[in-house]
mmCIF file with all atom_site columns, C-alpha atoms and ligand atoms in Angstrom:
data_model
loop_
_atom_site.group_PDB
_atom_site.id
_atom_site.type_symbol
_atom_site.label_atom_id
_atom_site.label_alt_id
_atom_site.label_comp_id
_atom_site.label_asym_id
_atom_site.label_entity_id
_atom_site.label_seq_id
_atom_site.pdbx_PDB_ins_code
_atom_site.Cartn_x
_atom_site.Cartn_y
_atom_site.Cartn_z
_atom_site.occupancy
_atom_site.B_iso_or_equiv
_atom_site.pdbx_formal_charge
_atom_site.auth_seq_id
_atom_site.auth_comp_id
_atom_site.auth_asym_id
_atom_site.auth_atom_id
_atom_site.pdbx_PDB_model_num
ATOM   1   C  CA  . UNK A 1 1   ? 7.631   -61.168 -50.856 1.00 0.00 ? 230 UNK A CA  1
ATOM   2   C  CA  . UNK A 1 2   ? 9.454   -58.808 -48.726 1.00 0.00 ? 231 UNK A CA  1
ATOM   3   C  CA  . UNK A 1 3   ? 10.746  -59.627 -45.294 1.00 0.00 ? 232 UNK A CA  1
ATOM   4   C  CA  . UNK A 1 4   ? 9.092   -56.803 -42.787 1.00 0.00 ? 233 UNK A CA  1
ATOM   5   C  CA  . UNK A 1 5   ? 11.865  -55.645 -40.431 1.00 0.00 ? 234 UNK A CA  1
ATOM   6   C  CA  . UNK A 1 6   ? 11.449  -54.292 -36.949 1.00 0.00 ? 235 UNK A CA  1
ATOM   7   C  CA  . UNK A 1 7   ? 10.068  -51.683 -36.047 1.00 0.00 ? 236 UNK A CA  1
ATOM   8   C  CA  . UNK A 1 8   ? 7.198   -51.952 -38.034 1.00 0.00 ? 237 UNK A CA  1
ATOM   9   C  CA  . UNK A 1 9   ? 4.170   -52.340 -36.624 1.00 0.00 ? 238 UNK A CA  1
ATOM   10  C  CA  . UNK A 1 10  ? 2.623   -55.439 -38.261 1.00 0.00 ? 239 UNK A CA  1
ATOM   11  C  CA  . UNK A 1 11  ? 5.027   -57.200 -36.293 1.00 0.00 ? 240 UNK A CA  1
ATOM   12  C  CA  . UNK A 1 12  ? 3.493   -55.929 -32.709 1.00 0.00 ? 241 UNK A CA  1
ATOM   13  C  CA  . UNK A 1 13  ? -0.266  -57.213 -34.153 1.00 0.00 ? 242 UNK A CA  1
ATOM   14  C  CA  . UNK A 1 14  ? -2.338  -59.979 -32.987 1.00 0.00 ? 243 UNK A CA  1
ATOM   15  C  CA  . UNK A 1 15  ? -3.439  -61.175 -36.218 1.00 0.00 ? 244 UNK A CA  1
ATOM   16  C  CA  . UNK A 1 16  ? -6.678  -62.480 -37.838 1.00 0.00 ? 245 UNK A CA  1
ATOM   17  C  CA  . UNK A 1 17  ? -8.445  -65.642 -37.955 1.00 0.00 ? 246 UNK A CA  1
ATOM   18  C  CA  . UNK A 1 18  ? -8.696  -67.048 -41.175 1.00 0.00 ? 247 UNK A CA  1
ATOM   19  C  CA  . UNK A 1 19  ? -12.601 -68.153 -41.165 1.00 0.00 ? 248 UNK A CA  1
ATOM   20  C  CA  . UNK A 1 20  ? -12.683 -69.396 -45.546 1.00 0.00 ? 249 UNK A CA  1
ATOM   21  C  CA  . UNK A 1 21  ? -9.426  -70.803 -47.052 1.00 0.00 ? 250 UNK A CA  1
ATOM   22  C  CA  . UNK A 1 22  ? -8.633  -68.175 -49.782 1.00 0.00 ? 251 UNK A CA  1
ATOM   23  C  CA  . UNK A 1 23  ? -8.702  -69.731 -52.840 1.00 0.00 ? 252 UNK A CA  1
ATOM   24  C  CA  . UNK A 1 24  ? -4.934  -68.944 -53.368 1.00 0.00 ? 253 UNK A CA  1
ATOM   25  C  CA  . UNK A 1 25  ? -4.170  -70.246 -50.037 1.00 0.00 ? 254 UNK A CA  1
ATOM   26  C  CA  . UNK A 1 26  ? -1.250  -72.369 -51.594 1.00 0.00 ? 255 UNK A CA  1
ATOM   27  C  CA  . UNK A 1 27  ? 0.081   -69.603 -53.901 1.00 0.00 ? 256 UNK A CA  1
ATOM   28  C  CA  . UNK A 1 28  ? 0.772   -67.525 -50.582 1.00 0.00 ? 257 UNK A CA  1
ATOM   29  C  CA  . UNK A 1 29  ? 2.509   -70.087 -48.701 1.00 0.00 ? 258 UNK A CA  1
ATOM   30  C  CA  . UNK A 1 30  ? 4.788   -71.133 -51.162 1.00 0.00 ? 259 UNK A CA  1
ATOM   31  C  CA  . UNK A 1 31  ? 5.699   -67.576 -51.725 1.00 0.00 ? 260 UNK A CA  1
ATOM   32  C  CA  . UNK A 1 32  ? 6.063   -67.354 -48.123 1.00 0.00 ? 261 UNK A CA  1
ATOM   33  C  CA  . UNK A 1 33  ? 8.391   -70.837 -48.596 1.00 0.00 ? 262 UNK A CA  1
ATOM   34  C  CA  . UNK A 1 34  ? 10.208  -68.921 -51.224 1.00 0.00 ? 263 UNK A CA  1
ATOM   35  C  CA  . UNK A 1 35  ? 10.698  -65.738 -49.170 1.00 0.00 ? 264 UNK A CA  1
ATOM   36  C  CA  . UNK A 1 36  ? 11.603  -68.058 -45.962 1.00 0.00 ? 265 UNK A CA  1
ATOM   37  C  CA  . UNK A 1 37  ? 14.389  -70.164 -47.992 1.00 0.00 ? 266 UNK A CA  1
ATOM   38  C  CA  . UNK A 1 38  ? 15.974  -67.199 -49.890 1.00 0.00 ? 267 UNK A CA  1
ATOM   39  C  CA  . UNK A 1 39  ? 16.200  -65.487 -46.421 1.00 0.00 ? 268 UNK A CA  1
ATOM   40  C  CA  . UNK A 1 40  ? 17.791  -68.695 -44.798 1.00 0.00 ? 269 UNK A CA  1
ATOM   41  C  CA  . UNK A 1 41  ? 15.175  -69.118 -42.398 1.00 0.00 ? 270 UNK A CA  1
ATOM   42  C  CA  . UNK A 1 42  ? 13.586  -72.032 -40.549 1.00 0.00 ? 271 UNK A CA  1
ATOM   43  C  CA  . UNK A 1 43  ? 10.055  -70.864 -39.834 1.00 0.00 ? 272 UNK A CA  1
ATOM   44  C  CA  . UNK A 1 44  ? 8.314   -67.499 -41.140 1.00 0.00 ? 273 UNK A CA  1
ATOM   45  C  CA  . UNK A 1 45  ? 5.128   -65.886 -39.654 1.00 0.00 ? 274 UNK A CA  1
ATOM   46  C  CA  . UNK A 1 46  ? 2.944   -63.906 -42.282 1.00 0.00 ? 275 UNK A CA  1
ATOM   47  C  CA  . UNK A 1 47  ? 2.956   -60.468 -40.618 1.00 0.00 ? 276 UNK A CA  1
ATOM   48  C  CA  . UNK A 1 48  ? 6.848   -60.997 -41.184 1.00 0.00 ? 277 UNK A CA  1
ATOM   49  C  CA  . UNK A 1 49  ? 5.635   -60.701 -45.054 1.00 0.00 ? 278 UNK A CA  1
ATOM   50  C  CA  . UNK A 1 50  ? 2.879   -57.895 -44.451 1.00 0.00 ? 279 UNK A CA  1
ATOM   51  C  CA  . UNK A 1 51  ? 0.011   -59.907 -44.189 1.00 0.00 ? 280 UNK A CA  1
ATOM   52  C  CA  . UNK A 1 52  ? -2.289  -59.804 -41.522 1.00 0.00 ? 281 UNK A CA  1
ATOM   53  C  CA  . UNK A 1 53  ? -3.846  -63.635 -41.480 1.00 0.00 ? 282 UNK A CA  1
ATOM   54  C  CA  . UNK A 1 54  ? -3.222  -66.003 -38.637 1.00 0.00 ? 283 UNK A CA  1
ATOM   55  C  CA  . UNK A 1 55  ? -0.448  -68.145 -40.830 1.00 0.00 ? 284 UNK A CA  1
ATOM   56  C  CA  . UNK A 1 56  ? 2.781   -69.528 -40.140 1.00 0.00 ? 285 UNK A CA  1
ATOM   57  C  CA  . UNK A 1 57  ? 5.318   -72.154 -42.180 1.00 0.00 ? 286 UNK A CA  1
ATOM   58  C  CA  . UNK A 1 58  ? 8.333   -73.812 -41.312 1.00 0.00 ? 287 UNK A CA  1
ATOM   59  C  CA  . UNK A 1 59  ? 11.215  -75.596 -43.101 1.00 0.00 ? 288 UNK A CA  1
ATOM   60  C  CA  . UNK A 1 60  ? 10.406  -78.547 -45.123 1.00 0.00 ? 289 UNK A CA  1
ATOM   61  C  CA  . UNK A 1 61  ? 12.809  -80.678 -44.205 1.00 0.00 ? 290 UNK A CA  1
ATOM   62  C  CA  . UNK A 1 62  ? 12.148  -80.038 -40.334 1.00 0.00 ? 291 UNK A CA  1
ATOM   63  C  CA  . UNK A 1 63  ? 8.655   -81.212 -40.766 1.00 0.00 ? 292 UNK A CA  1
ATOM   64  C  CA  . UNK A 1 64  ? 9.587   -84.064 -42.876 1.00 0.00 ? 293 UNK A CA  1
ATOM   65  C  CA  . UNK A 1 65  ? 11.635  -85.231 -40.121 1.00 0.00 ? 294 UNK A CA  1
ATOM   66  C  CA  . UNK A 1 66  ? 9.178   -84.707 -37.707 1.00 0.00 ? 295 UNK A CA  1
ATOM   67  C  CA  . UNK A 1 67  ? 5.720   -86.260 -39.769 1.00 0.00 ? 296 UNK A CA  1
ATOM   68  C  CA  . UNK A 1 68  ? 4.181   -82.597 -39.007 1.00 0.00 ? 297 UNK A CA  1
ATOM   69  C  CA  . UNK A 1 69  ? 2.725   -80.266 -41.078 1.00 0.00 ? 298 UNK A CA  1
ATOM   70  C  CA  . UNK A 1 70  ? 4.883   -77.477 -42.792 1.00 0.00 ? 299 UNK A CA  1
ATOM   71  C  CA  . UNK A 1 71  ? 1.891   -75.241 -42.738 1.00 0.00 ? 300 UNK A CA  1
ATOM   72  C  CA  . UNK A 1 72  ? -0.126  -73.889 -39.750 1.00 0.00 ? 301 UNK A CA  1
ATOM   73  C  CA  . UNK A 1 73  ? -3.250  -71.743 -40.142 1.00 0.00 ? 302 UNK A CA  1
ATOM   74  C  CA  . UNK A 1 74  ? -5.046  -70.417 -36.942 1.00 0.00 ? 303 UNK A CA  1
ATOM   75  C  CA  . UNK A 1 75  ? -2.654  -72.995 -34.600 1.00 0.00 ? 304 UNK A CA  1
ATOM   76  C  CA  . UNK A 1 76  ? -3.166  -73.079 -31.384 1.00 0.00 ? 305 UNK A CA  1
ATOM   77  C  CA  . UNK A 1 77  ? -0.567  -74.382 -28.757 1.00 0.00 ? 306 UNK A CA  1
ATOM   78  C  CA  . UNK A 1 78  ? -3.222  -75.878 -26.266 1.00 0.00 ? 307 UNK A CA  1
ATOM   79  C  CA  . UNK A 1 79  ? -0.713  -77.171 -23.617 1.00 0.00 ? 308 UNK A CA  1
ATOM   80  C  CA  . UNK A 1 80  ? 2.898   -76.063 -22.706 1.00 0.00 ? 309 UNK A CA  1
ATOM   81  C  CA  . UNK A 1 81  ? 5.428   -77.872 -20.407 1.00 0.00 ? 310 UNK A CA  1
ATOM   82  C  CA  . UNK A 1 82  ? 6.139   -76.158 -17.086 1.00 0.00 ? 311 UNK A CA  1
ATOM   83  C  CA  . UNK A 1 83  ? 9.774   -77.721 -18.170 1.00 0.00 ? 312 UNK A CA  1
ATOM   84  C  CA  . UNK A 1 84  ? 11.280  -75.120 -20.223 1.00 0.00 ? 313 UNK A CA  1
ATOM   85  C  CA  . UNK A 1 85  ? 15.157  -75.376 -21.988 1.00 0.00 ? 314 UNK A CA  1
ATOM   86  C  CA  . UNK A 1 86  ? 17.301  -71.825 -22.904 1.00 0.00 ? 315 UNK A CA  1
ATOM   87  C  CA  . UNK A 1 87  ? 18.589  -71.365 -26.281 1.00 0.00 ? 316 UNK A CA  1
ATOM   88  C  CA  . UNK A 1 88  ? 19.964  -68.549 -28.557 1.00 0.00 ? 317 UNK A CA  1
ATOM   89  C  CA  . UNK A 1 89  ? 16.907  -67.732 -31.311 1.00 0.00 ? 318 UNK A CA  1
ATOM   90  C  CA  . UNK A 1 90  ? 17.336  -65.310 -34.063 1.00 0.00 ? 319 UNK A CA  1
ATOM   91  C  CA  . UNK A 1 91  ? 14.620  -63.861 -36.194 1.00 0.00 ? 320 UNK A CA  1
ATOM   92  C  CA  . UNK A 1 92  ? 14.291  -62.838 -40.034 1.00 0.00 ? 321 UNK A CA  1
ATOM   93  C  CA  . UNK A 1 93  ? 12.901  -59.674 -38.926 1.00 0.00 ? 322 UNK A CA  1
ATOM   94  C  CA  . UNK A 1 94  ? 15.430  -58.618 -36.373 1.00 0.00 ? 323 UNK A CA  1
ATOM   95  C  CA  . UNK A 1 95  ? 18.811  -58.897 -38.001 1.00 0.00 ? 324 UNK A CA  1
ATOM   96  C  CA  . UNK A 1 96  ? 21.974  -58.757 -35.883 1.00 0.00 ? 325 UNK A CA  1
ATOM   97  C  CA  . UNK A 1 97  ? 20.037  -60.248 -32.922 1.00 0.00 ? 326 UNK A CA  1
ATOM   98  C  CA  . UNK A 1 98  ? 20.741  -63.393 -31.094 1.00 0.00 ? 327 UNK A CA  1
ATOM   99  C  CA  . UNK A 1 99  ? 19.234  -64.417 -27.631 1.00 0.00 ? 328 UNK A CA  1
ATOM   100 C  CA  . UNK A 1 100 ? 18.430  -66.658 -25.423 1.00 0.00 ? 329 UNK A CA  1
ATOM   101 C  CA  . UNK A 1 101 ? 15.324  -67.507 -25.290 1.00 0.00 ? 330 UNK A CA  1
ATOM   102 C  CA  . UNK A 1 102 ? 13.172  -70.010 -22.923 1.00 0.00 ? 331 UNK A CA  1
ATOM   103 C  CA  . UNK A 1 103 ? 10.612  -72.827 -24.318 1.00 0.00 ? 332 UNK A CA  1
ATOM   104 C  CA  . UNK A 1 104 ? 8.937   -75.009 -23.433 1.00 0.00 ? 333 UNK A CA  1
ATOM   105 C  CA  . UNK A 1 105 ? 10.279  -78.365 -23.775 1.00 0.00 ? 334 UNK A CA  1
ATOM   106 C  CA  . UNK A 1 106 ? 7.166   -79.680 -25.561 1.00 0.00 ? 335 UNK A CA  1
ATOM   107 C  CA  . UNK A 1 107 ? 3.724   -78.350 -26.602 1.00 0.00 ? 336 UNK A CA  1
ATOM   108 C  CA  . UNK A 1 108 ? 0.853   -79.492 -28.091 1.00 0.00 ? 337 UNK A CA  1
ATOM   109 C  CA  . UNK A 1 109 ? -0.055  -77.924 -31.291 1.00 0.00 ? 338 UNK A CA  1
ATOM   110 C  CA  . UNK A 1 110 ? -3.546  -77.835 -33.292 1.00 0.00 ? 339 UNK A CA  1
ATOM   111 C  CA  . UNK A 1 111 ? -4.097  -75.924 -36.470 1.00 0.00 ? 340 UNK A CA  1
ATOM   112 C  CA  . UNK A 1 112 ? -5.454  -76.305 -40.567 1.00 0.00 ? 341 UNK A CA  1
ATOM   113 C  CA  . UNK A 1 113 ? -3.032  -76.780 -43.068 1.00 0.00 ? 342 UNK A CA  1
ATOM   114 C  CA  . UNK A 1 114 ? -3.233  -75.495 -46.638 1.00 0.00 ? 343 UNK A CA  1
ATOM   115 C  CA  . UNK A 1 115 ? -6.265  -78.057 -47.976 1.00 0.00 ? 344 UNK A CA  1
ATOM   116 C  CA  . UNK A 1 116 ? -8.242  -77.619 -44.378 1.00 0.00 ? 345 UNK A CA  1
ATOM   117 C  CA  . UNK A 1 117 ? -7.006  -80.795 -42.945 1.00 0.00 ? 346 UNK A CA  1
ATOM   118 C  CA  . UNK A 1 118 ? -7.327  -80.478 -39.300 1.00 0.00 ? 347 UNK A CA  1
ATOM   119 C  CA  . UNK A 1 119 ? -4.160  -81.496 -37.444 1.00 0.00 ? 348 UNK A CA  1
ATOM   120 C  CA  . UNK A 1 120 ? -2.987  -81.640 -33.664 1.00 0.00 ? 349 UNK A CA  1
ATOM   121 C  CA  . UNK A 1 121 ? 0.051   -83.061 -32.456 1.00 0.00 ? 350 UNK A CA  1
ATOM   122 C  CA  . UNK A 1 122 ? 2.991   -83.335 -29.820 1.00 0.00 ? 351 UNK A CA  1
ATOM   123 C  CA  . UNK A 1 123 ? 6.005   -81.209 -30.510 1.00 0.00 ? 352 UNK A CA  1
ATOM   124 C  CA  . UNK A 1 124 ? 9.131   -80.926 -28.065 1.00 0.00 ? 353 UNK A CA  1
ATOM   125 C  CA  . UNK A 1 125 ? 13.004  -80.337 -28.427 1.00 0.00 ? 354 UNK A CA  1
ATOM   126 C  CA  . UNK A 1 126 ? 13.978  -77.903 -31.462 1.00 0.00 ? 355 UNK A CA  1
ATOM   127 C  CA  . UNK A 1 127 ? 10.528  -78.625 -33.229 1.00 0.00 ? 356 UNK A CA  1
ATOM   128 C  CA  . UNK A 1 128 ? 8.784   -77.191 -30.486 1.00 0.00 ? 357 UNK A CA  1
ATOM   129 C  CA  . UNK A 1 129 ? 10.807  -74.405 -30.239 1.00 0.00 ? 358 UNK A CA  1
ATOM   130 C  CA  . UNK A 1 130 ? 10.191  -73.378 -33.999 1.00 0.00 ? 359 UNK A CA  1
ATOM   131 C  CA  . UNK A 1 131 ? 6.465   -73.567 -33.426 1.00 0.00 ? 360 UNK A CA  1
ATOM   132 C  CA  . UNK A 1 132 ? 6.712   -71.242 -30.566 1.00 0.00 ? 361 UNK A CA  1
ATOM   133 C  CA  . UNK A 1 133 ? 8.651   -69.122 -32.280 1.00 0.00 ? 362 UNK A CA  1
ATOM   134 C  CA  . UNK A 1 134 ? 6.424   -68.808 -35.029 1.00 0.00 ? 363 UNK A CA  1
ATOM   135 C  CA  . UNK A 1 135 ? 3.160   -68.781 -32.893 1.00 0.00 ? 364 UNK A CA  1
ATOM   136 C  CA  . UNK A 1 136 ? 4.082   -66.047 -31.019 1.00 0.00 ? 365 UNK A CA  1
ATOM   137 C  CA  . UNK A 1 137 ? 4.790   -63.938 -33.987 1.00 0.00 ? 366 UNK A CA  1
ATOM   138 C  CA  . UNK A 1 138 ? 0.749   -64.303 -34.298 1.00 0.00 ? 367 UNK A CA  1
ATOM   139 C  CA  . UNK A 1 139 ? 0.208   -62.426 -31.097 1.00 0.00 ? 368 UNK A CA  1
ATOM   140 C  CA  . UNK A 1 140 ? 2.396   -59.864 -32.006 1.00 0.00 ? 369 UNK A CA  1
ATOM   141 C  CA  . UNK A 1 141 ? 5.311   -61.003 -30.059 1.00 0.00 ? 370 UNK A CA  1
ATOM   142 C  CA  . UNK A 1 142 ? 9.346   -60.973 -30.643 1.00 0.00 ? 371 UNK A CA  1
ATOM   143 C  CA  . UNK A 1 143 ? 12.725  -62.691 -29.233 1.00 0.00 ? 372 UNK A CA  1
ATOM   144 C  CA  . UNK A 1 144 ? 13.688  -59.399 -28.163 1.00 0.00 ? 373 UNK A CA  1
ATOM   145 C  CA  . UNK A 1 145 ? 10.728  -59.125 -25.561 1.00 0.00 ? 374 UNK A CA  1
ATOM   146 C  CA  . UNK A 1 146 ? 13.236  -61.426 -24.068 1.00 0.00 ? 375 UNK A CA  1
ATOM   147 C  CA  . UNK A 1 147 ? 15.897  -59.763 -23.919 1.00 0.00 ? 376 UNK A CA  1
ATOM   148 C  CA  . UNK A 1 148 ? 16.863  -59.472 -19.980 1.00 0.00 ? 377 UNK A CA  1
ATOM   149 C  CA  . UNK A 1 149 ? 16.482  -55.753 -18.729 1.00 0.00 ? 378 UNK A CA  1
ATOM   150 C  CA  . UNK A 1 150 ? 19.337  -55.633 -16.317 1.00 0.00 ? 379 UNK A CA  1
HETATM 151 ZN ZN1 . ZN  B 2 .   ? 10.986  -64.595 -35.981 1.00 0.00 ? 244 ZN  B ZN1 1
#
Protein backbone atom coordinates (compact mmCIF):
# COMPACT_ATOMS: atom_id res chain seq x y z
CA UNK A 1 0.00 0.00 0.00
CA UNK A 2 0.85 3.50 -0.68
CA UNK A 3 0.93 6.19 1.94
CA UNK A 4 -1.63 9.13 0.59
CA UNK A 5 0.10 12.48 1.18
CA UNK A 6 -1.56 15.80 1.74
CA UNK A 7 -3.31 17.44 -0.20
CA UNK A 8 -5.30 14.82 -1.38
CA UNK A 9 -8.61 14.76 -0.74
CA UNK A 10 -9.33 11.35 0.85
CA UNK A 11 -7.65 12.75 3.68
CA UNK A 12 -10.38 15.76 4.21
CA UNK A 13 -13.34 12.74 4.06
CA UNK A 14 -15.54 11.56 6.72
CA UNK A 15 -15.40 8.03 5.94
CA UNK A 16 -17.81 5.03 5.79
CA UNK A 17 -19.25 2.72 8.18
CA UNK A 18 -18.31 -0.64 7.70
CA UNK A 19 -21.91 -2.46 8.12
CA UNK A 20 -20.42 -6.60 6.93
CA UNK A 21 -16.77 -7.48 7.81
CA UNK A 22 -15.24 -8.01 4.29
CA UNK A 23 -14.17 -11.26 4.05
CA UNK A 24 -10.50 -10.07 3.63
CA UNK A 25 -10.85 -7.87 6.53
CA UNK A 26 -7.46 -9.28 7.94
CA UNK A 27 -5.58 -9.23 4.60
CA UNK A 28 -6.18 -5.30 4.61
CA UNK A 29 -5.05 -4.60 7.98
CA UNK A 30 -2.01 -6.37 7.93
CA UNK A 31 -1.16 -4.66 4.74
CA UNK A 32 -2.07 -1.58 6.44
CA UNK A 33 0.47 -3.03 9.47
CA UNK A 34 2.97 -3.53 6.76
CA UNK A 35 2.55 -0.08 5.16
CA UNK A 36 2.43 1.53 8.89
CA UNK A 37 5.85 -0.29 10.02
CA UNK A 38 7.82 0.27 6.75
CA UNK A 39 6.75 3.98 7.09
CA UNK A 40 7.87 4.09 10.86
CA UNK A 41 4.61 4.93 12.09
CA UNK A 42 2.65 4.36 15.29
CA UNK A 43 -0.97 4.40 14.18
CA UNK A 44 -2.34 4.58 10.42
CA UNK A 45 -5.93 5.58 9.37
CA UNK A 46 -7.18 3.84 6.05
CA UNK A 47 -7.93 6.96 3.98
CA UNK A 48 -4.06 7.48 4.67
CA UNK A 49 -3.89 4.19 2.28
CA UNK A 50 -6.83 5.26 -0.17
CA UNK A 51 -9.50 3.49 1.28
CA UNK A 52 -12.58 4.92 2.24
CA UNK A 53 -13.84 2.45 5.30
CA UNK A 54 -14.10 3.66 8.85
CA UNK A 55 -10.63 1.69 9.93
CA UNK A 56 -7.76 2.54 11.90
CA UNK A 57 -4.54 0.36 13.44
CA UNK A 58 -1.92 1.14 15.70
CA UNK A 59 1.50 -0.28 16.70
CA UNK A 60 1.59 -3.68 18.07
CA UNK A 61 3.65 -3.31 20.67
CA UNK A 62 1.67 -0.13 22.01
CA UNK A 63 -1.40 -2.20 22.31
CA UNK A 64 0.36 -5.06 23.79
CA UNK A 65 1.40 -2.84 26.46
CA UNK A 66 -1.76 -1.44 26.91
CA UNK A 67 -4.21 -4.99 26.71
CA UNK A 68 -6.12 -2.96 23.78
CA UNK A 69 -6.90 -3.84 20.54
CA UNK A 70 -4.44 -3.04 17.59
CA UNK A 71 -7.39 -2.79 15.31
CA UNK A 72 -10.38 -0.36 15.41
CA UNK A 73 -13.29 -0.55 12.96
CA UNK A 74 -16.15 2.10 13.22
CA UNK A 75 -14.57 3.37 16.92
CA UNK A 76 -16.14 5.70 18.56
CA UNK A 77 -14.53 7.92 21.36
CA UNK A 78 -17.79 8.26 23.54
CA UNK A 79 -16.28 10.48 26.32
CA UNK A 80 -13.26 12.93 26.34
CA UNK A 81 -11.58 14.61 29.39
CA UNK A 82 -12.14 18.35 29.71
CA UNK A 83 -8.28 17.84 30.99
CA UNK A 84 -6.30 18.06 27.94
CA UNK A 85 -2.05 17.77 27.78
CA UNK A 86 0.08 19.59 24.59
CA UNK A 87 2.42 17.57 22.66
CA UNK A 88 4.33 17.69 19.29
CA UNK A 89 2.37 14.96 16.78
CA UNK A 90 3.58 14.19 13.38
CA UNK A 91 1.68 12.40 10.70
CA UNK A 92 2.63 9.80 7.83
CA UNK A 93 0.77 11.89 5.51
CA UNK A 94 2.21 15.26 6.26
CA UNK A 95 5.96 14.91 6.13
CA UNK A 96 8.19 17.67 7.51
CA UNK A 97 5.44 18.61 10.02
CA UNK A 98 5.65 18.63 13.72
CA UNK A 99 3.11 20.35 16.15
CA UNK A 100 1.72 20.66 19.07
CA UNK A 101 -1.19 19.33 19.44
CA UNK A 102 -3.89 19.21 22.48
CA UNK A 103 -5.65 15.81 23.81
CA UNK A 104 -7.41 14.84 25.89
CA UNK A 105 -5.85 13.24 28.75
CA UNK A 106 -8.08 10.14 28.54
CA UNK A 107 -11.03 8.92 26.41
CA UNK A 108 -13.15 6.23 26.23
CA UNK A 109 -12.99 4.23 23.15
CA UNK A 110 -15.58 1.58 21.58
CA UNK A 111 -15.12 -0.10 18.27
CA UNK A 112 -14.97 -3.97 16.32
CA UNK A 113 -11.81 -5.42 15.79
CA UNK A 114 -10.85 -7.64 12.85
CA UNK A 115 -13.09 -11.00 13.94
CA UNK A 116 -16.20 -8.56 15.12
CA UNK A 117 -15.36 -8.70 18.72
CA UNK A 118 -16.93 -5.75 20.26
CA UNK A 119 -14.54 -3.81 22.50
CA UNK A 120 -14.72 -0.52 24.71
CA UNK A 121 -12.21 0.66 26.94
CA UNK A 122 -10.34 3.53 28.91
CA UNK A 123 -7.39 5.06 27.17
CA UNK A 124 -5.31 8.14 28.59
CA UNK A 125 -1.59 9.40 28.43
CA UNK A 126 0.23 8.59 24.95
CA UNK A 127 -2.36 5.71 24.20
CA UNK A 128 -5.02 8.07 24.14
CA UNK A 129 -3.36 10.37 22.17
CA UNK A 130 -2.70 7.74 19.30
CA UNK A 131 -6.38 6.91 19.25
CA UNK A 132 -7.26 10.46 18.76
CA UNK A 133 -4.97 10.84 16.35
CA UNK A 134 -6.13 8.12 14.38
CA UNK A 135 -9.93 8.78 15.00
CA UNK A 136 -9.86 11.98 13.75
CA UNK A 137 -8.29 10.97 10.55
CA UNK A 138 -11.95 9.24 10.15
CA UNK A 139 -13.66 12.58 10.11
CA UNK A 140 -11.44 13.90 7.77
CA UNK A 141 -9.31 15.78 10.12
CA UNK A 142 -5.33 16.62 10.35
CA UNK A 143 -2.55 17.91 12.98
CA UNK A 144 -2.19 20.79 10.86
CA UNK A 145 -5.87 22.04 11.55
CA UNK A 146 -3.90 22.82 14.60
CA UNK A 147 -1.55 24.65 13.63
CA UNK A 148 -2.01 28.23 15.51
CA UNK A 149 -3.00 31.04 12.94
CA UNK A 150 -1.15 33.92 14.45
ZN1 LIG B 1 -1.76 11.03 10.93
Amino acid sequence: MKIVKKPDRILRQELNKIEILPDNIVEIVLAMQKTMVKAEGIGLAANQVNLNHQIFIIDENLAKENNVPWVYINPQITNFSKEKALLEEGCLSIPGLYTEVPRSKKIMIKGIDQNGQKFKFKARGFLARVLQHEFDHLQGKLISDYVKKN
